[in-house]
Short mmCIF file of C-alpha atoms and ligand atoms in Angstrom, two decimals:
data_model
loop_
_atom_site.label_atom_id
_atom_site.label_comp_id
_atom_site.label_asym_id
_atom_site.label_seq_id
_atom_site.Cartn_x
_atom_site.Cartn_y
_atom_site.Cartn_z
CA MET Y 104 -53.30 113.81 202.76
CA PRO Y 105 -54.94 111.75 200.00
CA PRO Y 106 -58.08 109.81 200.95
CA CYS Y 107 -58.02 106.00 200.58
CA ASP Y 108 -59.72 104.43 197.58
CA PRO Y 109 -63.25 103.13 198.24
CA GLY Y 110 -63.07 99.90 200.21
CA ASP Y 111 -59.51 100.56 201.32
CA SER Y 112 -58.41 101.42 204.85
CA VAL Y 113 -55.39 101.43 207.12
CA ARG Y 114 -56.73 98.19 208.59
CA LEU Y 115 -56.75 96.51 205.14
CA HIS Y 116 -53.23 97.80 204.46
CA ILE Y 117 -52.06 96.24 207.75
CA GLN Y 118 -53.80 92.96 206.94
CA GLU Y 119 -52.31 92.73 203.44
CA THR Y 120 -48.81 93.63 204.68
CA LEU Y 121 -48.97 90.88 207.31
CA GLU Y 122 -50.46 88.32 204.91
CA SER Y 123 -47.97 89.11 202.17
CA GLY Y 124 -45.23 88.63 204.78
CA CYS Y 125 -46.79 85.22 205.67
CA ARG Y 126 -47.37 86.38 209.25
CA ILE Y 127 -43.76 86.62 210.33
CA GLY Y 128 -43.56 90.43 210.15
CA GLY Y 129 -44.09 92.24 213.47
CA GLU Y 130 -47.82 92.99 213.90
CA LYS Y 131 -47.33 95.93 216.24
CA ALA Y 132 -44.62 97.40 214.02
CA VAL Y 133 -46.68 96.86 210.84
CA SER Y 134 -49.67 98.59 212.43
CA ALA Y 135 -47.52 101.62 213.26
CA LEU Y 136 -46.03 101.58 209.74
CA CYS Y 137 -49.39 101.63 207.94
CA ALA Y 138 -50.90 104.17 210.34
CA ASP Y 139 -47.97 106.51 209.62
CA ALA Y 140 -48.42 106.38 205.80
CA PRO Y 141 -50.80 109.37 205.43
CA ALA Y 142 -48.56 111.58 207.60
CA ILE Y 143 -45.48 110.51 205.59
CA ILE Y 144 -47.20 111.39 202.31
CA GLY Y 145 -48.21 114.77 203.79
CA TRP Y 146 -44.62 115.37 204.88
CA LEU Y 147 -43.23 114.45 201.44
CA GLU Y 148 -45.66 116.92 199.84
CA SER Y 149 -44.63 119.57 202.34
CA ILE Y 150 -40.99 119.26 201.28
CA GLY Y 151 -41.85 119.57 197.60
CA VAL Y 152 -42.68 116.13 196.17
CA VAL Y 153 -45.43 116.57 193.58
CA PHE Y 154 -47.49 113.40 193.26
CA SER Y 155 -49.57 112.64 190.15
CA ARG Y 156 -53.26 113.63 190.32
CA ASP Y 157 -56.36 111.90 189.00
CA GLU Y 158 -59.18 113.60 187.05
CA ASN Y 159 -60.72 114.83 190.35
CA GLY Y 160 -57.50 116.45 191.47
CA GLN Y 161 -56.89 113.77 194.12
CA ALA Y 162 -53.56 111.93 194.38
CA ALA Y 163 -53.62 109.19 191.71
CA LYS Y 164 -53.03 105.65 192.99
CA ARG Y 165 -51.84 102.37 191.56
CA ALA Y 166 -52.06 98.78 192.75
CA PHE Y 167 -48.73 97.00 193.31
CA GLY Y 168 -48.04 93.29 193.92
CA GLY Y 169 -50.24 91.80 196.65
CA GLN Y 170 -52.48 94.88 197.00
CA SER Y 171 -56.21 94.30 196.56
CA ARG Y 172 -56.84 98.05 196.11
CA LYS Y 173 -55.15 100.87 194.24
CA ARG Y 174 -53.16 102.23 197.16
CA THR Y 175 -49.72 103.45 196.07
CA ILE Y 176 -49.37 107.06 195.07
CA TYR Y 177 -46.69 107.99 192.57
CA ALA Y 178 -45.04 110.90 190.79
CA GLY Y 179 -45.31 110.16 187.07
CA ALA Y 180 -42.59 107.74 186.03
CA SER Y 181 -40.01 109.17 188.42
CA THR Y 182 -41.27 108.72 192.00
CA GLY Y 183 -37.84 107.77 193.32
CA LYS Y 184 -36.08 110.70 191.66
CA GLN Y 185 -38.70 113.17 192.91
CA ILE Y 186 -38.43 111.92 196.49
CA VAL Y 187 -34.62 111.87 196.48
CA THR Y 188 -34.46 115.39 194.98
CA ALA Y 189 -36.80 116.76 197.65
CA LEU Y 190 -34.84 114.96 200.41
CA ILE Y 191 -31.53 116.37 199.14
CA GLN Y 192 -32.95 119.88 199.06
CA GLU Y 193 -34.29 119.47 202.57
CA ALA Y 194 -30.93 118.12 203.79
CA ARG Y 195 -29.15 121.13 202.24
CA LYS Y 196 -31.23 123.50 204.36
CA TRP Y 197 -29.93 121.77 207.49
CA GLU Y 198 -26.43 121.74 206.06
CA CYS Y 199 -26.53 125.53 205.47
CA ARG Y 200 -27.55 126.01 209.08
CA GLY Y 201 -24.52 123.96 210.15
CA LEU Y 202 -26.71 121.24 211.68
CA ILE Y 203 -25.54 118.43 209.44
CA GLN Y 204 -22.22 117.75 207.78
CA ARG Y 205 -21.94 115.99 204.46
CA ARG Y 206 -18.94 113.70 203.89
CA LEU Y 207 -18.61 112.08 200.48
CA GLY Y 208 -16.45 109.22 199.19
CA LEU Y 209 -16.36 107.31 202.47
CA ARG Y 210 -17.23 103.67 202.98
CA PHE Y 211 -18.34 102.18 206.27
CA HIS Y 212 -15.48 99.99 207.56
CA THR Y 213 -16.35 98.90 211.13
CA ALA Y 214 -18.32 100.09 214.12
CA LEU Y 215 -16.48 101.21 217.23
CA ILE Y 216 -17.82 98.59 219.62
CA ARG Y 217 -16.87 97.96 223.22
CA ASP Y 218 -18.77 95.60 225.56
CA GLY Y 219 -21.82 95.33 223.28
CA ALA Y 220 -22.21 99.09 222.83
CA CYS Y 221 -21.48 101.24 219.78
CA TYR Y 222 -19.58 104.53 220.12
CA GLY Y 223 -19.20 105.50 216.47
CA ILE Y 224 -17.85 104.13 213.21
CA LEU Y 225 -14.64 103.89 211.23
CA CYS Y 226 -14.91 104.87 207.56
CA TYR Y 227 -12.47 104.16 204.76
CA SER Y 228 -11.63 107.11 202.51
CA GLU Y 229 -10.81 105.80 199.04
CA ALA Y 230 -9.25 109.15 198.06
CA GLU Y 231 -7.00 109.44 201.12
CA LYS Y 232 -6.53 105.66 201.46
CA ARG Y 233 -6.98 105.85 205.21
CA LEU Y 234 -9.47 105.14 207.93
CA ILE Y 235 -11.32 108.02 209.58
CA PRO Y 236 -13.06 107.58 212.94
CA PHE Y 237 -16.39 109.24 213.72
CA TYR Y 238 -17.41 109.15 217.37
CA ALA Y 239 -21.14 109.49 217.99
CA ASP Y 240 -23.80 109.34 220.70
CA ALA Y 241 -25.84 107.13 218.37
CA VAL Y 242 -25.24 105.54 214.96
CA VAL Y 243 -28.00 104.80 212.40
CA MET Y 244 -27.12 102.30 209.68
CA ALA Y 245 -28.96 102.92 206.39
CA THR Y 246 -26.84 100.95 203.93
CA GLY Y 247 -29.62 99.27 201.91
CA GLY Y 248 -29.75 95.67 200.68
CA GLN Y 249 -27.16 92.98 199.99
CA ASN Y 250 -27.19 93.18 196.20
CA CYS Y 251 -23.55 92.45 195.32
CA LEU Y 252 -23.69 89.07 197.00
CA PHE Y 253 -25.87 88.05 194.06
CA GLY Y 254 -24.01 89.73 191.19
CA LYS Y 255 -26.51 91.35 188.85
CA THR Y 256 -29.71 92.44 190.62
CA THR Y 257 -32.19 95.27 190.09
CA GLY Y 258 -30.57 97.26 192.92
CA SER Y 259 -27.52 99.48 193.23
CA THR Y 260 -24.09 97.86 193.09
CA LEU Y 261 -23.06 100.21 195.91
CA CYS Y 262 -25.28 98.19 198.23
CA ASP Y 263 -23.17 95.12 198.83
CA GLY Y 264 -24.28 94.02 202.29
CA TYR Y 265 -20.82 94.73 203.73
CA GLY Y 266 -22.28 96.94 206.49
CA ALA Y 267 -24.60 94.21 207.81
CA ALA Y 268 -21.85 91.61 207.31
CA MET Y 269 -19.26 93.48 209.36
CA LEU Y 270 -21.74 94.29 212.12
CA PHE Y 271 -22.70 90.60 212.25
CA LEU Y 272 -19.02 89.76 212.83
CA GLN Y 273 -18.96 92.48 215.50
CA GLY Y 274 -21.89 90.91 217.39
CA ALA Y 275 -25.10 92.33 215.83
CA ALA Y 276 -27.89 89.79 215.30
CA LEU Y 277 -29.42 89.42 211.81
CA LYS Y 278 -32.99 88.44 211.00
CA ASN Y 279 -34.90 86.59 208.23
CA LEU Y 280 -31.87 86.45 205.94
CA GLU Y 281 -33.36 83.65 203.84
CA MET Y 282 -36.23 85.93 202.76
CA ILE Y 283 -35.02 87.39 199.47
CA GLN Y 284 -37.57 88.84 197.09
CA TYR Y 285 -37.27 88.03 193.42
CA HIS Y 286 -39.05 90.57 191.25
CA PRO Y 287 -40.81 88.66 188.46
CA THR Y 288 -40.20 91.16 185.66
CA SER Y 289 -36.69 92.35 184.89
CA ILE Y 290 -34.57 92.58 181.75
CA GLU Y 291 -30.88 91.78 181.47
CA THR Y 292 -28.36 94.53 180.61
CA PRO Y 293 -24.55 94.36 180.60
CA GLN Y 294 -24.21 96.08 184.02
CA LYS Y 295 -27.25 94.94 185.95
CA ARG Y 296 -30.81 93.76 185.71
CA MET Y 297 -33.27 96.55 185.00
CA LEU Y 298 -36.66 96.44 186.59
CA VAL Y 299 -39.81 96.56 184.49
CA THR Y 300 -41.90 98.27 187.12
CA GLU Y 301 -44.90 96.52 188.62
CA ALA Y 302 -46.83 99.64 187.62
CA ALA Y 303 -46.90 98.06 184.13
CA ARG Y 304 -49.04 95.23 185.56
CA GLY Y 305 -50.82 97.72 187.84
CA GLU Y 306 -51.99 99.48 184.66
CA GLY Y 307 -53.23 96.16 183.23
CA GLY Y 308 -50.10 94.51 181.73
CA ARG Y 309 -50.44 90.74 181.17
CA LEU Y 310 -47.86 87.98 181.55
CA TYR Y 311 -47.83 85.06 179.16
CA TYR Y 312 -45.69 82.39 177.54
CA ILE Y 313 -46.19 80.69 174.21
CA LYS Y 314 -47.26 77.07 173.91
CA ASP Y 315 -48.11 75.40 170.61
CA GLY Y 316 -48.10 78.80 168.94
CA LYS Y 317 -50.69 80.24 171.38
CA ARG Y 318 -50.36 82.67 174.27
CA VAL Y 319 -50.89 81.15 177.73
CA TYR Y 320 -51.85 83.83 180.27
CA PHE Y 321 -50.69 81.61 183.10
CA MET Y 322 -51.26 84.01 186.02
CA GLU Y 323 -54.83 84.75 184.93
CA GLU Y 324 -55.48 81.03 184.38
CA ALA Y 325 -54.31 80.29 187.91
CA PHE Y 326 -55.76 83.25 189.82
CA GLY Y 327 -58.32 85.04 187.64
CA PRO Y 328 -58.23 88.61 186.30
CA ARG Y 329 -56.03 89.97 189.14
CA GLY Y 330 -53.53 87.12 188.72
CA ASN Y 331 -50.80 89.32 187.21
CA LEU Y 332 -50.69 91.33 190.43
CA MET Y 333 -50.38 88.48 192.90
CA PRO Y 334 -47.59 88.94 195.49
CA ARG Y 335 -44.11 88.86 193.96
CA ASP Y 336 -43.09 85.51 195.49
CA ILE Y 337 -46.06 83.84 193.82
CA VAL Y 338 -45.61 85.50 190.40
CA SER Y 339 -41.85 84.76 190.42
CA LYS Y 340 -42.50 81.09 191.22
CA TYR Y 341 -45.01 80.83 188.35
CA VAL Y 342 -42.56 82.51 185.95
CA TYR Y 343 -39.87 80.05 187.13
CA ASP Y 344 -42.26 77.11 186.64
CA ALA Y 345 -43.18 78.25 183.12
CA LEU Y 346 -39.83 76.77 181.96
CA SER Y 347 -39.96 78.92 178.85
CA GLN Y 348 -39.50 82.58 177.94
CA VAL Y 349 -42.15 84.71 179.65
CA TYR Y 350 -43.40 87.96 178.08
CA LEU Y 351 -45.15 91.01 179.46
CA ASP Y 352 -47.69 92.56 177.13
CA ILE Y 353 -48.62 96.21 177.59
CA ALA Y 354 -48.99 97.07 173.89
CA PHE Y 355 -52.78 96.69 174.04
CA LEU Y 356 -52.95 99.62 176.53
CA GLY Y 357 -52.20 101.91 173.60
CA GLU Y 358 -49.51 104.51 172.99
CA ASN Y 359 -51.31 107.27 174.94
CA ILE Y 360 -51.47 105.38 178.22
CA ILE Y 361 -47.99 103.93 177.78
CA ARG Y 362 -46.34 107.28 177.01
CA SER Y 363 -48.19 109.13 179.78
CA ARG Y 364 -48.12 106.56 182.59
CA LEU Y 365 -45.38 104.11 181.68
CA GLU Y 366 -42.83 106.30 179.93
CA GLU Y 367 -40.05 104.73 182.03
CA VAL Y 368 -40.87 101.25 180.66
CA TYR Y 369 -41.09 102.63 177.12
CA GLN Y 370 -37.64 104.26 177.37
CA LEU Y 371 -36.04 101.33 179.16
CA CYS Y 372 -37.06 98.85 176.46
CA GLN Y 373 -36.08 101.27 173.67
CA ASP Y 374 -32.63 101.91 175.18
CA TYR Y 375 -31.67 98.39 176.26
CA LEU Y 376 -33.62 96.07 173.98
CA GLY Y 377 -34.34 98.28 170.96
CA LEU Y 378 -37.94 97.22 171.46
CA ASP Y 379 -41.09 99.31 170.94
CA VAL Y 380 -43.47 98.28 173.73
CA THR Y 381 -46.41 99.96 172.01
CA LYS Y 382 -46.07 97.22 169.37
CA GLU Y 383 -44.22 94.27 170.95
CA SER Y 384 -44.23 92.31 174.21
CA ILE Y 385 -41.27 92.48 176.62
CA PRO Y 386 -39.24 89.31 177.34
CA VAL Y 387 -38.89 89.27 181.16
CA ALA Y 388 -37.25 87.13 183.84
CA PRO Y 389 -37.19 87.19 187.66
CA SER Y 390 -34.30 88.88 189.44
CA VAL Y 391 -33.17 89.41 193.03
CA HIS Y 392 -34.79 92.70 193.99
CA PHE Y 393 -35.33 93.25 197.71
CA PHE Y 394 -34.05 91.87 200.99
CA MET Y 395 -36.72 91.35 203.63
CA GLY Y 396 -33.94 90.22 205.98
CA GLY Y 397 -31.17 92.29 207.48
CA LEU Y 398 -30.08 93.70 210.81
CA TRP Y 399 -32.25 92.60 213.70
CA VAL Y 400 -34.15 95.61 215.05
CA ASP Y 401 -36.91 96.00 217.59
CA GLU Y 402 -39.89 98.27 216.92
CA ARG Y 403 -37.83 101.27 218.09
CA HIS Y 404 -35.25 100.35 215.45
CA ARG Y 405 -32.58 99.51 218.01
CA THR Y 406 -30.22 96.75 216.86
CA SER Y 407 -28.89 94.19 219.32
CA LEU Y 408 -25.90 96.50 219.99
CA LYS Y 409 -26.56 99.46 222.30
CA GLY Y 410 -26.34 102.83 220.59
CA LEU Y 411 -26.61 101.29 217.11
CA TYR Y 412 -29.84 101.71 215.12
CA ALA Y 413 -30.82 100.61 211.62
CA ALA Y 414 -33.36 101.99 209.15
CA GLY Y 415 -34.49 101.19 205.62
CA GLU Y 416 -33.73 98.05 203.67
CA CYS Y 417 -30.71 97.08 205.79
CA ALA Y 418 -33.05 96.49 208.78
CA SER Y 419 -35.56 93.67 209.05
CA LEU Y 420 -38.93 94.20 210.72
CA TYR Y 421 -42.01 94.81 208.58
CA HIS Y 422 -41.88 92.68 205.48
CA GLY Y 423 -41.69 89.17 206.94
CA ALA Y 424 -41.35 86.50 204.25
CA ASN Y 425 -42.35 88.73 201.34
CA ARG Y 426 -42.74 92.49 200.97
CA LEU Y 427 -46.03 93.93 199.79
CA GLY Y 428 -45.45 96.14 196.71
CA GLY Y 429 -45.02 99.84 197.51
CA ASN Y 430 -44.16 99.25 201.18
CA SER Y 431 -40.43 99.72 200.92
CA LEU Y 432 -40.17 103.49 200.53
CA LEU Y 433 -42.84 103.80 203.20
CA SER Y 434 -40.86 101.62 205.61
CA ALA Y 435 -37.58 103.38 204.77
CA ILE Y 436 -39.02 106.74 205.87
CA HIS Y 437 -41.08 105.39 208.75
CA SER Y 438 -38.14 103.41 210.15
CA ALA Y 439 -35.86 106.46 210.06
CA ARG Y 440 -38.51 108.44 211.96
CA ALA Y 441 -38.84 105.61 214.50
CA ALA Y 442 -35.06 105.40 214.97
CA LEU Y 443 -34.73 109.16 215.46
CA SER Y 444 -37.55 109.28 217.98
CA SER Y 445 -35.89 106.41 219.93
CA ILE Y 446 -32.55 108.19 219.92
CA SER Y 447 -34.11 111.39 221.22
CA GLU Y 448 -35.51 109.45 224.18
CA GLU Y 449 -32.41 107.41 225.06
CA SER Y 450 -29.85 108.48 227.61
CA LEU Y 451 -26.56 109.18 225.87
CA PRO Y 452 -23.23 107.54 226.75
CA ALA Y 453 -21.04 109.67 229.03
CA ARG Y 454 -17.70 109.24 227.18
CA HIS Y 455 -16.37 106.94 224.54
CA PRO Y 456 -13.61 104.45 225.42
CA ASP Y 457 -10.15 104.78 223.86
CA PHE Y 458 -10.12 103.06 220.43
CA SER Y 459 -6.79 104.51 219.20
CA GLY Y 460 -4.75 101.26 219.44
CA TRP Y 461 -7.43 99.30 217.63
CA ILE Y 462 -7.78 101.94 214.90
CA ARG Y 463 -3.99 101.86 214.34
CA GLN Y 464 -4.15 98.08 213.89
CA GLN Y 465 -6.96 98.38 211.32
CA GLN Y 466 -5.04 101.07 209.42
CA GLN Y 467 -1.91 98.87 209.32
CA SER Y 468 -3.84 96.02 207.73
CA ILE Y 469 -5.11 98.41 205.02
CA GLU Y 470 -1.55 99.61 204.36
CA LYS Y 471 -0.47 95.99 203.93
CA LEU Y 472 -3.13 95.57 201.27
CA LEU Y 473 -1.97 98.74 199.51
CA LEU Y 474 1.59 97.40 199.26
CA SER Y 475 0.49 94.05 197.85
CA LYS Y 476 1.99 93.11 194.48
CA SER Y 477 0.17 89.84 193.83
CA PRO Y 478 -1.81 89.56 190.58
CA PHE Y 479 -4.61 87.61 192.30
CA SER Y 480 -7.90 89.36 191.63
CA ALA Y 481 -10.36 89.85 194.46
CA VAL Y 482 -13.00 90.20 191.76
CA TYR Y 483 -12.61 86.49 190.97
CA ILE Y 484 -13.87 85.47 194.42
CA GLN Y 485 -16.65 88.06 194.23
CA ASN Y 486 -17.82 86.52 190.95
CA GLN Y 487 -17.65 83.02 192.42
CA LEU Y 488 -19.71 84.21 195.38
CA ALA Y 489 -22.42 85.63 193.08
CA LYS Y 490 -22.44 82.39 191.07
CA ILE Y 491 -22.86 80.24 194.20
CA MET Y 492 -25.64 82.42 195.58
CA GLY Y 493 -27.49 82.53 192.24
CA GLU Y 494 -27.26 78.78 191.65
CA ASP Y 495 -27.73 77.39 195.15
CA LEU Y 496 -30.08 79.98 196.66
CA GLY Y 497 -32.41 80.67 193.75
CA ILE Y 498 -36.19 81.00 193.62
CA VAL Y 499 -36.64 77.30 194.42
CA ARG Y 500 -34.27 75.75 196.97
CA THR Y 501 -33.38 72.26 198.17
CA GLY Y 502 -31.41 71.10 201.19
CA GLU Y 503 -28.90 69.45 198.87
CA LYS Y 504 -28.18 72.62 196.86
CA LEU Y 505 -28.02 74.77 199.99
CA SER Y 506 -25.52 72.39 201.61
CA GLN Y 507 -23.49 72.42 198.41
CA GLY Y 508 -23.51 76.24 198.50
CA LEU Y 509 -22.35 76.22 202.12
CA GLU Y 510 -19.48 73.90 201.28
CA SER Y 511 -18.29 76.17 198.45
CA ILE Y 512 -18.56 79.30 200.61
CA ASP Y 513 -16.61 77.55 203.39
CA TYR Y 514 -13.85 76.80 200.91
CA TYR Y 515 -13.55 80.45 199.82
CA LEU Y 516 -13.74 81.58 203.45
CA SER Y 517 -10.86 79.27 204.29
CA VAL Y 518 -8.63 80.75 201.58
CA CYS Y 519 -9.71 84.39 201.31
CA ASP Y 520 -7.60 85.68 204.21
CA LYS Y 521 -4.51 83.82 202.99
CA LEU Y 522 -4.50 85.25 199.48
CA ILE Y 523 -2.67 88.42 198.61
CA TYR Y 524 -4.72 90.59 196.31
CA ASP Y 525 -3.97 92.70 193.30
CA SER Y 526 -3.08 96.22 194.46
CA GLN Y 527 -4.80 97.65 191.37
CA VAL Y 528 -8.17 96.97 192.95
CA SER Y 529 -9.30 99.07 195.87
CA PRO Y 530 -8.32 97.69 199.29
CA TYR Y 531 -12.06 97.82 200.00
CA GLN Y 532 -12.65 95.04 197.48
CA ALA Y 533 -10.08 92.89 199.23
CA TYR Y 534 -10.97 93.50 202.87
CA SER Y 535 -14.72 93.29 202.23
CA LEU Y 536 -14.49 89.74 200.84
CA GLY Y 537 -14.21 87.90 204.17
CA PRO Y 538 -17.22 89.65 205.76
CA MET Y 539 -19.29 89.24 202.59
CA LEU Y 540 -18.52 85.51 202.41
CA THR Y 541 -19.49 85.29 206.09
CA LEU Y 542 -22.81 87.00 205.34
CA ALA Y 543 -23.37 84.59 202.45
CA ARG Y 544 -22.70 81.71 204.86
CA ALA Y 545 -25.24 83.17 207.31
CA ILE Y 546 -27.90 83.47 204.57
CA LEU Y 547 -27.35 79.88 203.42
CA THR Y 548 -27.40 78.66 207.04
CA CYS Y 549 -30.79 80.35 207.64
CA ALA Y 550 -32.18 78.98 204.37
CA LEU Y 551 -31.03 75.45 205.22
CA SER Y 552 -32.38 75.74 208.74
CA ARG Y 553 -35.92 76.84 207.74
CA LYS Y 554 -37.42 73.51 206.73
CA GLU Y 555 -40.67 74.77 205.24
CA THR Y 556 -41.97 76.86 202.34
CA ARG Y 557 -43.02 80.37 203.33
CA GLY Y 558 -43.23 83.44 201.09
CA ALA Y 559 -40.01 84.00 199.19
CA HIS Y 560 -38.42 80.93 200.82
CA ILE Y 561 -39.52 78.05 198.60
CA ARG Y 562 -38.12 74.64 199.59
CA GLU Y 563 -38.82 71.91 197.05
CA ASP Y 564 -38.01 69.32 199.74
CA PHE Y 565 -40.34 70.96 202.32
CA PRO Y 566 -43.22 72.28 200.19
CA GLU Y 567 -45.66 72.96 203.06
CA ARG Y 568 -45.84 75.76 205.58
CA ASP Y 569 -44.93 74.65 209.14
CA PRO Y 570 -47.16 76.51 211.64
CA SER Y 571 -44.51 76.09 214.34
CA LEU Y 572 -42.18 78.23 212.20
CA GLU Y 573 -44.48 81.26 212.04
CA LYS Y 574 -41.56 83.16 213.51
CA ALA Y 575 -38.61 85.25 212.40
CA SER Y 576 -35.27 83.48 212.05
CA VAL Y 577 -32.51 85.18 214.00
CA ILE Y 578 -28.84 84.36 213.44
CA ARG Y 579 -25.94 85.30 215.72
CA TYR Y 580 -22.20 84.94 215.32
CA ASN Y 581 -19.78 84.18 218.11
CA GLN Y 582 -16.14 83.17 217.61
CA GLY Y 583 -16.72 81.39 214.32
CA LYS Y 584 -20.03 79.78 215.42
CA PHE Y 585 -23.39 80.59 213.75
CA THR Y 586 -26.53 80.04 215.86
CA VAL Y 587 -30.06 80.22 214.43
CA THR Y 588 -33.12 80.67 216.66
CA TYR Y 589 -36.77 81.41 215.83
CA GLU Y 590 -38.44 84.32 217.57
CA LYS Y 591 -42.02 85.56 217.38
CA GLU Y 592 -42.22 89.25 216.46
CA GLU Y 593 -44.63 91.26 218.57
C1 LIG L 147 -35.39 99.43 190.48
C2 LIG L 147 -36.07 99.54 191.81
C3 LIG L 147 -37.37 100.03 191.90
C4 LIG L 147 -38.00 100.14 193.13
N1 LIG L 147 -39.28 100.62 193.19
C5 LIG L 147 -39.89 100.76 194.38
C6 LIG L 147 -41.20 101.31 194.48
O1 LIG L 147 -41.80 101.66 193.47
N2 LIG L 147 -41.75 101.44 195.71
C7 LIG L 147 -41.10 101.06 196.84
O2 LIG L 147 -41.64 101.21 197.94
N3 LIG L 147 -39.85 100.54 196.77
C8 LIG L 147 -39.24 100.38 195.59
N4 LIG L 147 -37.97 99.84 195.52
C9 LIG L 147 -37.27 99.49 196.76
C10 LIG L 147 -36.71 100.74 197.41
O3 LIG L 147 -36.23 101.62 196.41
C11 LIG L 147 -35.55 100.42 198.34
O4 LIG L 147 -35.90 99.40 199.20
C12 LIG L 147 -35.20 101.66 199.13
O5 LIG L 147 -34.67 102.65 198.28
C13 LIG L 147 -34.17 101.35 200.20
O6 LIG L 147 -33.80 102.57 200.78
P1 LIG L 147 -32.57 102.62 201.76
O7 LIG L 147 -32.37 104.06 202.10
O8 LIG L 147 -32.74 101.66 202.86
O9 LIG L 147 -31.34 102.09 200.91
P2 LIG L 147 -30.72 102.65 199.55
O10 LIG L 147 -31.62 103.62 198.90
O11 LIG L 147 -30.31 101.44 198.79
O12 LIG L 147 -29.45 103.46 200.06
C14 LIG L 147 -28.38 102.82 200.69
C15 LIG L 147 -27.18 103.75 200.63
O13 LIG L 147 -26.13 103.21 201.42
C16 LIG L 147 -24.91 103.35 200.71
N5 LIG L 147 -23.99 102.30 201.18
C17 LIG L 147 -24.11 100.96 201.08
N6 LIG L 147 -23.05 100.34 201.63
C18 LIG L 147 -22.24 101.31 202.12
C19 LIG L 147 -21.00 101.33 202.80
N7 LIG L 147 -20.36 100.18 203.13
N8 LIG L 147 -20.47 102.52 203.14
C20 LIG L 147 -21.10 103.68 202.83
N9 LIG L 147 -22.28 103.74 202.19
C21 LIG L 147 -22.84 102.57 201.83
C22 LIG L 147 -25.28 103.19 199.25
O14 LIG L 147 -24.32 103.81 198.43
C23 LIG L 147 -26.64 103.92 199.20
O15 LIG L 147 -26.46 105.30 198.96
C24 LIG L 147 -37.33 99.73 194.30
C25 LIG L 147 -36.01 99.24 194.22
C26 LIG L 147 -35.39 99.14 192.99
C27 LIG L 147 -33.99 98.60 192.93
#
């Protein structure tokens, strides 16, 4: 277990996580999260992740957005890849022992719910073009963020929010949906937005724009030398306010540091922009990056439906109104551990009810989609959805724009079930539209309802923080009605 940097402590990590989240993250849950970090790092090392070392042989650390100390350990320029590789290897050991079964090419379709309890899930097999039921004593959702609702983001296009959307329609409560983190430094590519890692600013990178031929280091002017590493909501807002092209300069760090510590940024800019970052600055722009909101869970990671748990980015608990840099991978692992320990303590359902009639009905509606001959493209509505969300739910929001967004979404919701879609696209693309539009409606409803500015939720028409809203927003769906309440996390 690596020691903390001087002046750092679990207590400071808790404090900064809560402050970055503008005090709407759960205090008890955040305390457990931060206390678990050293054990999680030890466990990752035990399964083969090799973290970078400093000159004393200790785990090297970097500061990420909102951190006052260098706290985040890393594995060269490929932390994610190293962790995923080690996790896959570990999972294979269990697979060889017959304790887990891997099924590929399936998409979550619906949960098997009866009387507020979950008994398994239905998955759609794209290869077999049919639904496959999986009955289970407990189900853990780990389907990531809601990227596709916003078109191009820094995240995977496989994470479309459909899982959370469908569960919302099936009765699961969602939390803090309006809290969407824009990462201040991304570059545009044809497929998606690529992230210029915060490590670039952690290593000293400086943001600026040009005015009257001179560089304006706007973050440093506003907040002093550590200005470039302010929490992401603040940096994104300043980049937005700059109203001109913003650049990130790392060239002054020198080729040695760049090639040894920021190789990923070097390659990224070479490959996508043809730009040599050891000589030139990087043109950057904010992009949707992380979803603080998602499925409502309690500190044991139970959702509002019995037997259904959620872990990772699809669940909402720790990050409040804005996630502290580096806390996501920590919370993904910690939340899975919390969910598994809850499941091991719960009493299991005796038998599952009979879902066969309902499954037949669902399969018939997929077959109808497969037979469809209409040329109408489901992708058109998906693109419209991304456009509405980008324009009306951007970094800075107003009641007027949000209401406009709601009106447009309502229109597409009213027509999407009546259209017959092109059979060339996967039935998934067609049947996922309705739930995804419903999720978009829920996000806009929460954003319109929170009449204050807090963290990533910046309302031009309500620029102040309202102390009475130091609570999580919770939205529920019942027979076409959306209800928002505000609940204090423990
Ligand atoms: C470019 C980038 C850099 C990042 N850097 C950092 C960092 O340095 N530190 C940090 O802490 N965090 C970082 N994050 C955030 C962090 O990576 C994510 O929050 C984290 O990976 C989420 O893990 P997860 O397991 O919850 O979801 P994911 O890793 O997104 O996995 C979700 C999985 O669910 C699958 N899925 C989705 N929908 C369905 C469906 N309907 N049916 C079946 N499967 C489905 C997806 O295919 C995917 O495999 C970064 C994120 C990005 C995009």
